[in-house]
mmCIF file with all atom_site columns, C-alpha atoms in Angstrom:
data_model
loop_
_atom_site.group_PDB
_atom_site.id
_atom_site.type_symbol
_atom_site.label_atom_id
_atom_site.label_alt_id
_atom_site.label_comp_id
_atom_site.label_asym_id
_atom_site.label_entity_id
_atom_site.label_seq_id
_atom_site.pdbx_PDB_ins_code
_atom_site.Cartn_x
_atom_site.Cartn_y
_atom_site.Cartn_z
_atom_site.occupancy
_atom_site.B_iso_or_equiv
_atom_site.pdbx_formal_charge
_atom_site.auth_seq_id
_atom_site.auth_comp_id
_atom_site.auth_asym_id
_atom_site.auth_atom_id
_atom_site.pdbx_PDB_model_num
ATOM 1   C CA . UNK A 1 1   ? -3.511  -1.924  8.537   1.00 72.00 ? 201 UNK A CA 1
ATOM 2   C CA . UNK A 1 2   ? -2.951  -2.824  4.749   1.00 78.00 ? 202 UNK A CA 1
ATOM 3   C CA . UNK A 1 3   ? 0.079   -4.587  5.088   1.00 81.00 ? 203 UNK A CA 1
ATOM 4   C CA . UNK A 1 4   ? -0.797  -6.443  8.016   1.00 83.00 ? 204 UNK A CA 1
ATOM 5   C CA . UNK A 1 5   ? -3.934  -7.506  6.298   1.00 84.00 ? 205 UNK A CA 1
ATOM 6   C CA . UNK A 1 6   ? -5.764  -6.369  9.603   1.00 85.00 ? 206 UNK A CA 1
ATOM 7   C CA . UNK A 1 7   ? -9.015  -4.455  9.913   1.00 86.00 ? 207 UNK A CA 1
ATOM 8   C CA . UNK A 1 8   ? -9.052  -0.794  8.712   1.00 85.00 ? 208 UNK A CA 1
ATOM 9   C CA . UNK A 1 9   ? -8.424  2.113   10.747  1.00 81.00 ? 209 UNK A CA 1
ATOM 10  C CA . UNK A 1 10  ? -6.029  -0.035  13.311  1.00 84.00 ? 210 UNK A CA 1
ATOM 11  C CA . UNK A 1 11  ? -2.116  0.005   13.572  1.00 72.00 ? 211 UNK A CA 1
ATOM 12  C CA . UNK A 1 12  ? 0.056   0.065   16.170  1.00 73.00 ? 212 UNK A CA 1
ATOM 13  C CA . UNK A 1 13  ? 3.136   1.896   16.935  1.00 75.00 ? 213 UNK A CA 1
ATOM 14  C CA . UNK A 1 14  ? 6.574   0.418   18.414  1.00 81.00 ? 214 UNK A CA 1
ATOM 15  C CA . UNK A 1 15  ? 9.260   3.840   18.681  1.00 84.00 ? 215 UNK A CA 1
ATOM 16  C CA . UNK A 1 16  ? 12.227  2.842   20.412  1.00 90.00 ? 216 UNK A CA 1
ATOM 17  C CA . UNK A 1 17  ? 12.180  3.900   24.413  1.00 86.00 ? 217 UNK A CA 1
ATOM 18  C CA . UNK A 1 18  ? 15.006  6.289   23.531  1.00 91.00 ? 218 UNK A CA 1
ATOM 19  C CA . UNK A 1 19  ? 13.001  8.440   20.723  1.00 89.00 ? 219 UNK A CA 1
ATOM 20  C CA . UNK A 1 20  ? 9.851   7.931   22.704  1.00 81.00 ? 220 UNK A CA 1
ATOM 21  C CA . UNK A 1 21  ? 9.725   11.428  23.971  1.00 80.00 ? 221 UNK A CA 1
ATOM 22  C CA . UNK A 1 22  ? 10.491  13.014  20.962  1.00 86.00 ? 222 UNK A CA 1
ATOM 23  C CA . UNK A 1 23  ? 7.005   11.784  19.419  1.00 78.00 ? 223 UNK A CA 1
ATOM 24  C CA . UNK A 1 24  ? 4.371   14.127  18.931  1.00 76.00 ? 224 UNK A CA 1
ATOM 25  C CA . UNK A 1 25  ? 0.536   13.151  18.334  1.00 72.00 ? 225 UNK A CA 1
ATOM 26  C CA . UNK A 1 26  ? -1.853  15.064  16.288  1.00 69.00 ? 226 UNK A CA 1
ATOM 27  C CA . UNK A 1 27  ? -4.593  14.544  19.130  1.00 68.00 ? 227 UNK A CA 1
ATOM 28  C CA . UNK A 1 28  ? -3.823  13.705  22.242  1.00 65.00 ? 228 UNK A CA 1
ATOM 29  C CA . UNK A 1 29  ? -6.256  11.990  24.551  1.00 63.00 ? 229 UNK A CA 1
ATOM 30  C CA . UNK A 1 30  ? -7.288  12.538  28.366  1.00 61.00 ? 230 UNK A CA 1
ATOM 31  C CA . UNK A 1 31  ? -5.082  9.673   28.585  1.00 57.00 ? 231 UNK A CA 1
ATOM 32  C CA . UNK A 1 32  ? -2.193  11.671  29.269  1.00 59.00 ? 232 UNK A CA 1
ATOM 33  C CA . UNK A 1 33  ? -3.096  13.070  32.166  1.00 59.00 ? 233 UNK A CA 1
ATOM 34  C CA . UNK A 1 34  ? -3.914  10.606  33.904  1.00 58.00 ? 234 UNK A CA 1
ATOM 35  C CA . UNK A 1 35  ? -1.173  8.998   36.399  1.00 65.00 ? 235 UNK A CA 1
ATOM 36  C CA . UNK A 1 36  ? -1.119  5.429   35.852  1.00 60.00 ? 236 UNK A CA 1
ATOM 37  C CA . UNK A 1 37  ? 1.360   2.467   35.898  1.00 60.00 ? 237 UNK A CA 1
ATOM 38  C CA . UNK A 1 38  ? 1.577   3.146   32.073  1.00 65.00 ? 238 UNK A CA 1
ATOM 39  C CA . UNK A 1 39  ? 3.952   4.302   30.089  1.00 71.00 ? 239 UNK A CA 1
ATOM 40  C CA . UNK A 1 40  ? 4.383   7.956   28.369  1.00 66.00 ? 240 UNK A CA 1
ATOM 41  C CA . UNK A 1 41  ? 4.258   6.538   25.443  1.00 67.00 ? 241 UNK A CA 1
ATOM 42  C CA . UNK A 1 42  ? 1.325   4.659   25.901  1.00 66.00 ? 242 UNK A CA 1
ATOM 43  C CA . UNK A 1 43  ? -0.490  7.404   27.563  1.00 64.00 ? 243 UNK A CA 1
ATOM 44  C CA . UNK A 1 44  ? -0.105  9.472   24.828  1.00 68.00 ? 244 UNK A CA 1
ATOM 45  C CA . UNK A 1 45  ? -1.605  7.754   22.162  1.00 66.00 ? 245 UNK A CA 1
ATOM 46  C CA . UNK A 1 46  ? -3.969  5.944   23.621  1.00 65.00 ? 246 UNK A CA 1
ATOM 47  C CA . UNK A 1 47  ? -7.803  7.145   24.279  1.00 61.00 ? 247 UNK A CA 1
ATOM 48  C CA . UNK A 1 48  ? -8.127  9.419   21.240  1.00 63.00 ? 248 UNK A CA 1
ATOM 49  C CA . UNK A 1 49  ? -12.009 10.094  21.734  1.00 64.00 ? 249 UNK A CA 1
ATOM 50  C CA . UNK A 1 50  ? -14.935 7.840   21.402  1.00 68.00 ? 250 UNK A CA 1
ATOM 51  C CA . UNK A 1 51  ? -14.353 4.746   18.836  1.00 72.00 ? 251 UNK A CA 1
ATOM 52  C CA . UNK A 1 52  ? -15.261 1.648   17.791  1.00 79.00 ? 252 UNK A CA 1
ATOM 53  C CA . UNK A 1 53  ? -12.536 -0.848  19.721  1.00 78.00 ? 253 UNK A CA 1
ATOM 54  C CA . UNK A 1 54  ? -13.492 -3.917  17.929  1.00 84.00 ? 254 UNK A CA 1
ATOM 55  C CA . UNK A 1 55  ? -11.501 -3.774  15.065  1.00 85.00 ? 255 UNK A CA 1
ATOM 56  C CA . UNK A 1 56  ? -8.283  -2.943  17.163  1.00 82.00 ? 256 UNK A CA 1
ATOM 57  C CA . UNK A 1 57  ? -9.428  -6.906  18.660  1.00 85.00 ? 257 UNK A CA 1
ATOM 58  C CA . UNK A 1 58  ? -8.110  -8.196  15.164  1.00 88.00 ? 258 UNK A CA 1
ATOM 59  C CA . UNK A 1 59  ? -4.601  -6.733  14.887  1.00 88.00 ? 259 UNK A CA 1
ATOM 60  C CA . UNK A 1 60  ? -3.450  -9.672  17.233  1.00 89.00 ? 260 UNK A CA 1
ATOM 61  C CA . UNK A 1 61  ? -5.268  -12.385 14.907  1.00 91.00 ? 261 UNK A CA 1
ATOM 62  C CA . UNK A 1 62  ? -3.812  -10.564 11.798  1.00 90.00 ? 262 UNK A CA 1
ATOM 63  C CA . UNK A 1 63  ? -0.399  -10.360 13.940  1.00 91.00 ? 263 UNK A CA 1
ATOM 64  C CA . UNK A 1 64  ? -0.290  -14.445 14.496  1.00 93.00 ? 264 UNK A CA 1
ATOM 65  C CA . UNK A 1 65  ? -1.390  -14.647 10.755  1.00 92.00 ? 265 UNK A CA 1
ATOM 66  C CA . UNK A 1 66  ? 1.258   -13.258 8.950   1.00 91.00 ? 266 UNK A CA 1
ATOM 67  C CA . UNK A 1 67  ? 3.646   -15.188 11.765  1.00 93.00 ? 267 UNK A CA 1
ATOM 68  C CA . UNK A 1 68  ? 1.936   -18.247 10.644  1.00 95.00 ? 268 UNK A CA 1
ATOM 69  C CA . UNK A 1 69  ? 2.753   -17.571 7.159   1.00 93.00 ? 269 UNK A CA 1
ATOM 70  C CA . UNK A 1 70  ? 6.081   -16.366 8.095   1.00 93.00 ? 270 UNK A CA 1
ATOM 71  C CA . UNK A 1 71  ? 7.005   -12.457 7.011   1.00 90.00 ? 271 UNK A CA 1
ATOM 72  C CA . UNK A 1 72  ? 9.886   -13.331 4.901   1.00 92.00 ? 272 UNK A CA 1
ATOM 73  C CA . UNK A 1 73  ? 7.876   -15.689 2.769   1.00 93.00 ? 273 UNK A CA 1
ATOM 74  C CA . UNK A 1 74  ? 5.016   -12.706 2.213   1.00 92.00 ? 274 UNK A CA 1
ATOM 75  C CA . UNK A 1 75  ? 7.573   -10.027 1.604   1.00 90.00 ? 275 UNK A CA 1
ATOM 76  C CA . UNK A 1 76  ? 9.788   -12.330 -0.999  1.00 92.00 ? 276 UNK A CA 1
ATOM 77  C CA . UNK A 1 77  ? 5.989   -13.352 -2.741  1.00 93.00 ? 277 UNK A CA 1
ATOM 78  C CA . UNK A 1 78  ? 5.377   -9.661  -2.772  1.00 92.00 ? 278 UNK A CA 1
ATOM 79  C CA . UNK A 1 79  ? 8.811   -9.357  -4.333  1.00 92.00 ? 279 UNK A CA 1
ATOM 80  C CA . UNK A 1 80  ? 7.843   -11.927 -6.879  1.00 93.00 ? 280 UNK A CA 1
ATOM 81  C CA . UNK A 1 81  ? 4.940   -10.346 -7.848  1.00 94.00 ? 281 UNK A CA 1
ATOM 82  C CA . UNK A 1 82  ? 6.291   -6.419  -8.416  1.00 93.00 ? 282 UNK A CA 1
ATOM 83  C CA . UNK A 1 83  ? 9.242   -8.421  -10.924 1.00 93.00 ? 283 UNK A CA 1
ATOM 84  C CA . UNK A 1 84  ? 6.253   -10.067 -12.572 1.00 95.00 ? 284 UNK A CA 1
ATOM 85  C CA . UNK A 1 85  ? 4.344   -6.947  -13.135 1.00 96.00 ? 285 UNK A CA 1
ATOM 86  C CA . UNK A 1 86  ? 7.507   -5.026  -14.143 1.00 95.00 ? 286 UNK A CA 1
ATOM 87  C CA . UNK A 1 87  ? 8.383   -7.775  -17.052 1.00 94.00 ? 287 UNK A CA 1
ATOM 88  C CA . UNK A 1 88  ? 4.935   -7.859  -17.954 1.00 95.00 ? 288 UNK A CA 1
ATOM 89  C CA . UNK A 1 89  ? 4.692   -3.965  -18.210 1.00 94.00 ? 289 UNK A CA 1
ATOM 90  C CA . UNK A 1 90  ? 7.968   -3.665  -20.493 1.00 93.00 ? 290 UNK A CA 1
ATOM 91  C CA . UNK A 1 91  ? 6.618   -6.923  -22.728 1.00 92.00 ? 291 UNK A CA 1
ATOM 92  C CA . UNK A 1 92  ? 3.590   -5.121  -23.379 1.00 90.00 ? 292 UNK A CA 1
ATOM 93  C CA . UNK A 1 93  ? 5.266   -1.449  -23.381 1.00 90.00 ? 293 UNK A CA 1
ATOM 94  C CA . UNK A 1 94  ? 8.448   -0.412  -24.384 1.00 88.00 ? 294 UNK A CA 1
ATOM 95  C CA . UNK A 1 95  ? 7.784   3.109   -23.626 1.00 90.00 ? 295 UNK A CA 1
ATOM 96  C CA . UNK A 1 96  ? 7.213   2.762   -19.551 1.00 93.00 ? 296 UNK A CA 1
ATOM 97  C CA . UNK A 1 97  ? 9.449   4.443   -17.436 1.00 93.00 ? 297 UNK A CA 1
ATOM 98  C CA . UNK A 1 98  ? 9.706   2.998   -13.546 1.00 94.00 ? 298 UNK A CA 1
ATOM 99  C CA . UNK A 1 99  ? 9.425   5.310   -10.608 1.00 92.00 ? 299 UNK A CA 1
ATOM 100 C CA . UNK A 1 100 ? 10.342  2.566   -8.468  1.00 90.00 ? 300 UNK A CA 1
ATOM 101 C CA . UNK A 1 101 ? 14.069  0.968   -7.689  1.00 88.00 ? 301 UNK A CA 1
ATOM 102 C CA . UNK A 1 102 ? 14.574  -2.138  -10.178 1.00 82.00 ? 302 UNK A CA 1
ATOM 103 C CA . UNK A 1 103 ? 16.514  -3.404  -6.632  1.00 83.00 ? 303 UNK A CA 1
ATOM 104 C CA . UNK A 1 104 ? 13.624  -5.229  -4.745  1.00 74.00 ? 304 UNK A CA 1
ATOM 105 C CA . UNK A 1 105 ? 15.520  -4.436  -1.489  1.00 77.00 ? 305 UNK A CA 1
ATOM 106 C CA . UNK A 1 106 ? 14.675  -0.572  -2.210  1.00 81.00 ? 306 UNK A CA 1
ATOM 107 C CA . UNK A 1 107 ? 11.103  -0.745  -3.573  1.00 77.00 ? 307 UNK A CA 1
ATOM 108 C CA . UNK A 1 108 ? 9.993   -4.216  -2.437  1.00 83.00 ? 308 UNK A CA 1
ATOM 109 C CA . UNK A 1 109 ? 5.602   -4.770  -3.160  1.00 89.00 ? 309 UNK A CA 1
ATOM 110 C CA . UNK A 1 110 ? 5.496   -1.551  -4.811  1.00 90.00 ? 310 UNK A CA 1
ATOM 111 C CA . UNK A 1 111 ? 5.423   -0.686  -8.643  1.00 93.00 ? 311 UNK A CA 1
ATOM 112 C CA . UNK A 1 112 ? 5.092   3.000   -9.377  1.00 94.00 ? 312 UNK A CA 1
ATOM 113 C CA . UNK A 1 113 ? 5.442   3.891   -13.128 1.00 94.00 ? 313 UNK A CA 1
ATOM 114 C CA . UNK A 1 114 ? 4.620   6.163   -15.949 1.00 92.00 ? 314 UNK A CA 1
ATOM 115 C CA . UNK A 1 115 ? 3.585   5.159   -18.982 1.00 88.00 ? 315 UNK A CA 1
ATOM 116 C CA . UNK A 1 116 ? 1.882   7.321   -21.871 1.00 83.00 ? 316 UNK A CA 1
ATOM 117 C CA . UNK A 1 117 ? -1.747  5.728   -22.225 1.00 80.00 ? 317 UNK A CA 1
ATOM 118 C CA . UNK A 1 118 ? -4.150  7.973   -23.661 1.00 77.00 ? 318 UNK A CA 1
ATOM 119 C CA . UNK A 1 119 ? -7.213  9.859   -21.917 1.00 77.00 ? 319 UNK A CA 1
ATOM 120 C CA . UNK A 1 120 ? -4.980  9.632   -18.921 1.00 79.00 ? 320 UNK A CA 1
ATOM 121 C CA . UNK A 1 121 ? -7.337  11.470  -16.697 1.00 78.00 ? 321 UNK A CA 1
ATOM 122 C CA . UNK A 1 122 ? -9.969  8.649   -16.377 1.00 86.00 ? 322 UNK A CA 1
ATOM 123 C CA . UNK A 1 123 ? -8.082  5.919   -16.766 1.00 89.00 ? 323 UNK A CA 1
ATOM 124 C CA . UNK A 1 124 ? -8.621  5.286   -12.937 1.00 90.00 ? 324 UNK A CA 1
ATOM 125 C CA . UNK A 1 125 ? -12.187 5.518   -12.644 1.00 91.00 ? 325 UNK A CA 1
ATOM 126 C CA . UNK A 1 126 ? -12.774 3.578   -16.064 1.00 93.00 ? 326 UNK A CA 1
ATOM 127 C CA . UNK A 1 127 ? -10.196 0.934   -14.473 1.00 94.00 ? 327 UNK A CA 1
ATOM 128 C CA . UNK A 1 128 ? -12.531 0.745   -11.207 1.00 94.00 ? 328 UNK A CA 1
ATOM 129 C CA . UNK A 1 129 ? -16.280 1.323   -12.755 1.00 95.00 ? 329 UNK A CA 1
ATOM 130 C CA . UNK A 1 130 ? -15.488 -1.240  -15.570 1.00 95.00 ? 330 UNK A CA 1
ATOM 131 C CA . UNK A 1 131 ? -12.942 -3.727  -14.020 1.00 96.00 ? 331 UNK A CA 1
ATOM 132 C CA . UNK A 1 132 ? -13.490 -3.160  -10.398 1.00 96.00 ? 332 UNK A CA 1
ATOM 133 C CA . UNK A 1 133 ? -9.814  -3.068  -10.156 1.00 94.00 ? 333 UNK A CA 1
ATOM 134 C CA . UNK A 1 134 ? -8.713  -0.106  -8.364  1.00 92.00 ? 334 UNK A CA 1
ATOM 135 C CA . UNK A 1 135 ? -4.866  1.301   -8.370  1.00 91.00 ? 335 UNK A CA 1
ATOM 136 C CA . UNK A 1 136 ? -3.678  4.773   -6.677  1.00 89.00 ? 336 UNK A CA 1
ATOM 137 C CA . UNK A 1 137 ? -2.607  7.412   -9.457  1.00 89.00 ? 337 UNK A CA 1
ATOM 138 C CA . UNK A 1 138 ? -2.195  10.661  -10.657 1.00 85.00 ? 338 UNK A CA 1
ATOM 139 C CA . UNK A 1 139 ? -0.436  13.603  -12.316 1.00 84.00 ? 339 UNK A CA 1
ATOM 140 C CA . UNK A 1 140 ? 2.370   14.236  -10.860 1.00 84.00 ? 340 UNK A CA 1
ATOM 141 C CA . UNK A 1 141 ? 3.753   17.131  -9.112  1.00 83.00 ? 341 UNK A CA 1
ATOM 142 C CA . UNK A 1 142 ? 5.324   20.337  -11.741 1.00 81.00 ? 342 UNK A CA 1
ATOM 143 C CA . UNK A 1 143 ? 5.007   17.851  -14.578 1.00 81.00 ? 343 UNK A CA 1
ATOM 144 C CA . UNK A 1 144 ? 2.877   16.630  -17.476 1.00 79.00 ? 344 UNK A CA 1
ATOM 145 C CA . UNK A 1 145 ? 3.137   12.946  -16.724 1.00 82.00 ? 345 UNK A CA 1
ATOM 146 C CA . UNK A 1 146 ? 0.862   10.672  -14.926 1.00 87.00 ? 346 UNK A CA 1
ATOM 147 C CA . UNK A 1 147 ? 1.713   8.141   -12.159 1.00 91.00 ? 347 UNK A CA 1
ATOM 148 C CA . UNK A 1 148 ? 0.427   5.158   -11.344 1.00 93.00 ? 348 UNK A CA 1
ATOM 149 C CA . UNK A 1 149 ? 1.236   2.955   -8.421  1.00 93.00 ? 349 UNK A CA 1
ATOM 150 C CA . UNK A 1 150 ? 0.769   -0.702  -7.857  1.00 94.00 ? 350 UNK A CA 1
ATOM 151 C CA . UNK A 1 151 ? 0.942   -2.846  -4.572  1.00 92.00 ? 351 UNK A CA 1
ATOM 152 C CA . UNK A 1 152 ? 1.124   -6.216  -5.584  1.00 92.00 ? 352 UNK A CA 1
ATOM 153 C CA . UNK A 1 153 ? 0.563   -8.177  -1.601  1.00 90.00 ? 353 UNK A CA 1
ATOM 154 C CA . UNK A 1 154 ? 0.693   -11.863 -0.577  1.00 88.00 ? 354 UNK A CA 1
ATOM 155 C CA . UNK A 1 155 ? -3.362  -12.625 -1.679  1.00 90.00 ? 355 UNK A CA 1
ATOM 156 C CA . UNK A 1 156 ? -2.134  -10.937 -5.239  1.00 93.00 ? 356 UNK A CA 1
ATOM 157 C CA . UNK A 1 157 ? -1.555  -13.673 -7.631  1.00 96.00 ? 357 UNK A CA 1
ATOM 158 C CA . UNK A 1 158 ? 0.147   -13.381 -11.226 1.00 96.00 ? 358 UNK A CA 1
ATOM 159 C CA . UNK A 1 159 ? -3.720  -13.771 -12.784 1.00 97.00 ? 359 UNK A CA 1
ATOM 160 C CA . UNK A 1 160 ? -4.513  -10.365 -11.198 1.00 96.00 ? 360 UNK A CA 1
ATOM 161 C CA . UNK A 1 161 ? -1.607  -8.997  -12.272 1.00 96.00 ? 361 UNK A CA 1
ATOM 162 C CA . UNK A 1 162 ? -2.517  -10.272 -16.292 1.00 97.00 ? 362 UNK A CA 1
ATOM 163 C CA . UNK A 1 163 ? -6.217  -9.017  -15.536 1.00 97.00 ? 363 UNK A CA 1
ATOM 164 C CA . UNK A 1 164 ? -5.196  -5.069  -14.613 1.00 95.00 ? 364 UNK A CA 1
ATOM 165 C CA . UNK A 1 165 ? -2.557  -5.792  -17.558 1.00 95.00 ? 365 UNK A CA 1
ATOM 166 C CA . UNK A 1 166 ? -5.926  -6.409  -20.229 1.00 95.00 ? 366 UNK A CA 1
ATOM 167 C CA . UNK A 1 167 ? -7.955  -3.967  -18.652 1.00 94.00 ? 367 UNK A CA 1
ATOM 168 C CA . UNK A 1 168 ? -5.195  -1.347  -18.972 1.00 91.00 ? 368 UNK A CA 1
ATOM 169 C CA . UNK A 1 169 ? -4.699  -2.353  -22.678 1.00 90.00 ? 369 UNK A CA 1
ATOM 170 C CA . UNK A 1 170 ? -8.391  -2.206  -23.867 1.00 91.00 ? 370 UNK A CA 1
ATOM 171 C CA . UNK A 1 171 ? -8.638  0.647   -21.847 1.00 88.00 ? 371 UNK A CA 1
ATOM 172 C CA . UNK A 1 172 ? -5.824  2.183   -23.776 1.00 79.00 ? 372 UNK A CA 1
ATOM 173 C CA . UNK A 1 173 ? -4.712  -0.388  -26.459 1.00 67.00 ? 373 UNK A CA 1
ATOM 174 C CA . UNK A 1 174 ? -2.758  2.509   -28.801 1.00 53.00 ? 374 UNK A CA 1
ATOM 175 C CA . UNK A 1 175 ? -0.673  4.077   -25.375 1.00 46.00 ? 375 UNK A CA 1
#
């Protein structure tokens, strides 16, 4: 739902008719057994319980949206924006080290980086309680650094991208 910019807790899935079969849901649904002009596929995944169906109502909207805005224009302004952020991290640090492809092609609206800040633990919740700005982060896996991660989307602008910046340096102004 996030990059679609539709409601949370919808997607949809398109698989290919000849790798349909090979799909495997965690839950599956009294859909599937019933005999219908549907589809496997679409018996499968489909009826997964009681829900709420009015959010899956706004996938279409959020569908004709990012149409009307056209999907190469939000992926190159995403694009944009992950450059931005990665100039504007090496300005302000020299010792940040990018998780992420440089190539925009291989990492395009994602920024993941490590960079040594100090009181790394709860740099995430002072970032949210003090900024509201939230980021995903985190030590990683069978070493001592710490991760963070930045989507930067097409209602990101360049100001948000300064704000976190600020925050992150009086958070952590000595790295």
């Amino acid at each position: 739902h996030k990059w679609l910019m539709a409601p949370v807790g919808t997607a949809f899935l398109y698989a290919r008719p000849d790798v349909q079969e090979q799909l495997k849901p965690s839950t599956i649904g009294w859909g599937l057994s019933r005999e219908t002009g549907t589809s496997y596929m679409h018996r499968l995944f489909e009826y997964l319980g009681s829900r709420d169906p009015s959010p899956f109502a706004g996938v279409g909207a959020a569908v004709d949206f990012q149409r009307d805005i056209g999907i190469d224009h939000i992926a190159a302004r995403g694009r944009h924006l992950s450059a931005y952020l990665r100039r504007a991290l090496q300005q302000r640090w020299l010792d940040v080290q990018f998780l992420s492809a440089a190539d925009p092609a291989l990492s395009g609206s994602i920024t993941a980086f490590t960079l040594p800040l100090s009181d790394e633990k709860n740099i995430l919740k002072m970032l949210w309680d003090t900024y509201r700005i939230q980021i995903i982060g985190g030590k990683m896996k069978d070493s001592n650094r710490f991760r963070y991660r930045i989507s930067t989307h097409y209602y990101n602008t360049p100001d948000d991208i300064d704000r976190f910046l600020d925050a992150l340096h009086e958070i952590s102004p000595s790295g």
